[in-house]
């Protein structure tokens, strides 16, 4: 089915329709942006297939791709792993140990001690050693890339300071994927902070597998956005997903394109407005409901539009808990503004900006309409804080979203920025 | 196939179930911040190697802890106890230390939110815990609903 959809993706540009059944691409319709039928790159050396489907845990609005890992320099000790989540909210490739059969060497420090990481997510942590791998996605390779092996059975003693940061996600079932491909605007998951201090609690050295102590770790040894390690097409990505019918779809097939303005298939088109984001945090400002949310961000790793609107009814059942369940689908208009390091920081005065619109439907209705659906463009929920709008994966449906990395240049300027 | 589509939290039942299972019995109230006597804040500061700056307000005192990572933790106390706390920064603080016995509720809510490691929202009649952000930019807060001084809006507790 994946192949069939891939072929039809090319047809979509010509105005033809879908992949059959409910597992479809629907052109047109839906919220704002650039009209119907955004072009989606066909197969090429710098194009990986990106799919939304149930994955290993039946989660919704989760974008997956596959990667091939090899021991550095090897062409035989290799493995292709699917169900790797594409996450613009983190940096680095992390693979669950139970999904990994290739034998990758563990990275060691100058004392010969194994290196490990306590990866921090908002509500959870993932613990495991740092290995080295040649990582190939589509036809691009990141050579000798530090990758994390989550839940390695040789490193079962989680340091107390790590366990104290949240819920453990060290299995495929808990993680909801075989791994995560972190392609945030930042090159490393921690950067110079962790190179200078062990206080961040990210990196550990392990004299033995059951005794790991926090260490400072140079940026070269840290987890890296793999795309920045590619020999070419390494200055950014484009996430290209078709629009999805408002009622949902069983699956969605699009493209993860490497590079911006480096090939004929990744030119930043004439209309895209560059929206800078804050270095380090990736923050920009969203103006919504007459409020400026200055810690907003785009995140494929979030499964909905998340923002605070007390006039929207929240779902009360377990399945919909945290999502909105308005009596009728509610439309919103918003402005996404680039980050400004000046006195206008936090409002949109003088900032490059793009208007967007989106709708929030009743999550219970969406989920009950077809149990097989996994892609919902109108899914939203309440956000924990009053300063952020989280433009999650639904925002990416029907758009080609350009993301330029920090310290990388494109014909439209230097990253970090988004454009769509 | 089991279809799991939870949003931000599954609520009380799961939290109680996991709490009863003794997820974090070793967290002792004497060391914990939330719900503990205000004197425990100094203990938090020492345990987290943080400097503390206290600022009195009309109805409560804000104790701002600056951690070595640069992450800020604000603990809100009355004469009796710590009734709220919030965090914001490039690394999460030790939430087991700060939430004490309520850390079990945080963990239970996270576990009940598949596909939702980037959000946490626990909203009970007695306890609210919320967390958001992403790698390099984490924030969150927790408060005991019944212990907020009268006249104080939860919107202030950030």
Coordinates of C-alpha atoms in Angstrom, one line a residue, chain A residues 54-55 57-60 85 89-91 94 119-124 160-161 163-169 175 186 188-191 199-200 202 280-281 283 295 297 299 301-303 306 318-319 321-323 367 370-371 373 376 382-386 388 390, chain B residues 1-11 24 26 67-71 87-97 103 106-121 123 129-141 155 158:
Chain A
X54 CA -1.0 3.6 13.8
X55 CA 2.7 2.7 14.3
X57 CA 1.2 1.7 19.7
X58 CA -1.9 3.0 17.9
X59 CA -1.1 6.6 18.6
X60 CA -2.7 9.3 16.5
X85 CA 9.1 9.1 14.7
X89 CA 11.1 19.2 18.8
X90 CA 14.3 17.2 19.6
X91 CA 17.7 16.6 18.1
X94 CA 17.4 7.4 19.3
X119 CA 17.1 12.1 27.4
X120 CA 14.6 14.6 28.8
X121 CA 11.2 14.9 27.3
X122 CA 8.4 17.0 28.8
X123 CA 6.8 14.3 30.9
X124 CA 9.3 11.4 30.5
X160 CA 18.2 8.5 40.6
X161 CA 18.6 12.0 39.2
X163 CA 14.5 8.7 37.2
X164 CA 13.4 11.8 39.1
X165 CA 12.7 13.8 35.9
X166 CA 9.6 11.9 34.9
X167 CA 8.1 8.7 33.5
X168 CA 10.4 6.1 32.1
X169 CA 10.0 5.5 28.3
X175 CA 7.7 5.2 23.5
X186 CA 19.5 23.0 16.9
X188 CA 22.8 19.1 19.3
X189 CA 20.3 18.1 21.9
X190 CA 22.0 20.1 24.5
X191 CA 24.9 22.0 22.9
X199 CA 24.5 20.2 35.7
X200 CA 22.0 19.7 32.9
X202 CA 21.8 14.9 30.1
X280 CA 18.2 27.3 21.5
X281 CA 14.5 27.3 22.2
X283 CA 10.4 29.8 20.0
X295 CA 6.9 30.8 23.6
X297 CA 6.7 26.6 18.4
X299 CA 6.5 20.5 16.6
X301 CA 6.2 15.4 17.8
X302 CA 3.0 16.9 19.2
X303 CA -0.2 15.2 18.0
X306 CA -2.3 22.8 21.7
X318 CA -10.7 8.9 29.2
X319 CA -10.0 8.5 25.5
X321 CA -9.0 13.5 28.0
X322 CA -6.9 16.6 27.4
X323 CA -8.4 17.2 24.0
X367 CA -12.2 9.1 17.4
X370 CA -13.7 5.3 12.3
X371 CA -11.6 3.3 14.7
X373 CA -8.3 6.5 11.5
X376 CA -6.8 14.1 12.3
X382 CA -5.6 22.5 26.1
X383 CA -2.0 23.6 26.7
X384 CA -0.4 23.6 30.1
X385 CA 0.8 27.2 30.1
X386 CA -0.6 30.5 29.1
X388 CA 2.5 29.0 24.2
X390 CA 2.1 24.3 20.1
Chain B
X1 CA -5.4 -3.7 17.6
X2 CA -5.6 -1.8 20.8
X3 CA -6.2 1.8 19.9
X4 CA -4.7 4.3 22.3
X5 CA -5.6 7.8 21.7
X6 CA -5.4 9.5 25.0
X7 CA -4.7 13.2 25.0
X8 CA -3.2 14.7 28.1
X9 CA -4.3 12.6 30.9
X10 CA -6.4 9.7 31.9
X11 CA -7.2 11.1 35.3
X24 CA 7.7 6.1 44.6
X26 CA 10.9 6.3 48.9
X67 CA 19.6 25.8 39.5
X68 CA 23.1 25.3 38.2
X69 CA 21.6 24.5 34.8
X70 CA 20.0 27.9 34.7
X71 CA 16.5 26.5 35.2
X87 CA 9.7 25.5 36.6
X88 CA 11.1 26.9 33.4
X89 CA 14.5 26.3 31.7
X90 CA 16.8 24.3 29.5
X91 CA 16.7 21.2 31.7
X92 CA 14.0 19.7 33.8
X93 CA 14.6 20.0 37.6
X94 CA 14.4 16.8 39.8
X95 CA 10.6 16.6 39.9
X96 CA 10.8 13.7 42.3
X97 CA 12.4 16.1 44.8
X103 CA 5.6 12.8 41.7
X106 CA 3.0 13.0 37.5
X107 CA 4.4 9.6 36.4
X108 CA 1.0 8.0 36.4
X109 CA -0.4 10.8 34.2
X110 CA 2.5 10.6 31.8
X111 CA 2.2 6.8 31.5
X112 CA -1.5 7.2 30.7
X113 CA -0.7 9.6 27.9
X114 CA 0.7 7.5 25.0
X115 CA 2.0 9.6 22.2
X116 CA 2.0 12.5 24.6
X117 CA 5.5 12.8 26.1
X118 CA 5.5 16.4 25.0
X119 CA 2.6 17.4 27.2
X120 CA 1.3 16.6 30.6
X121 CA -2.0 17.9 32.1
X123 CA -6.4 18.3 36.5
X129 CA 0.1 19.4 37.4
X130 CA 0.9 20.8 33.9
X131 CA 4.0 20.6 31.8
X132 CA 5.0 21.6 28.3
X133 CA 7.8 22.7 26.0
X134 CA 10.3 20.6 24.2
X135 CA 14.0 19.7 24.3
X136 CA 16.1 22.7 25.6
X137 CA 12.9 24.6 26.7
X138 CA 10.9 22.9 29.4
X139 CA 8.3 24.5 31.6
X140 CA 5.6 23.3 34.0
X141 CA 3.8 23.9 37.3
X155 CA -3.0 32.2 36.8
X158 CA 3.8 30.2 37.0

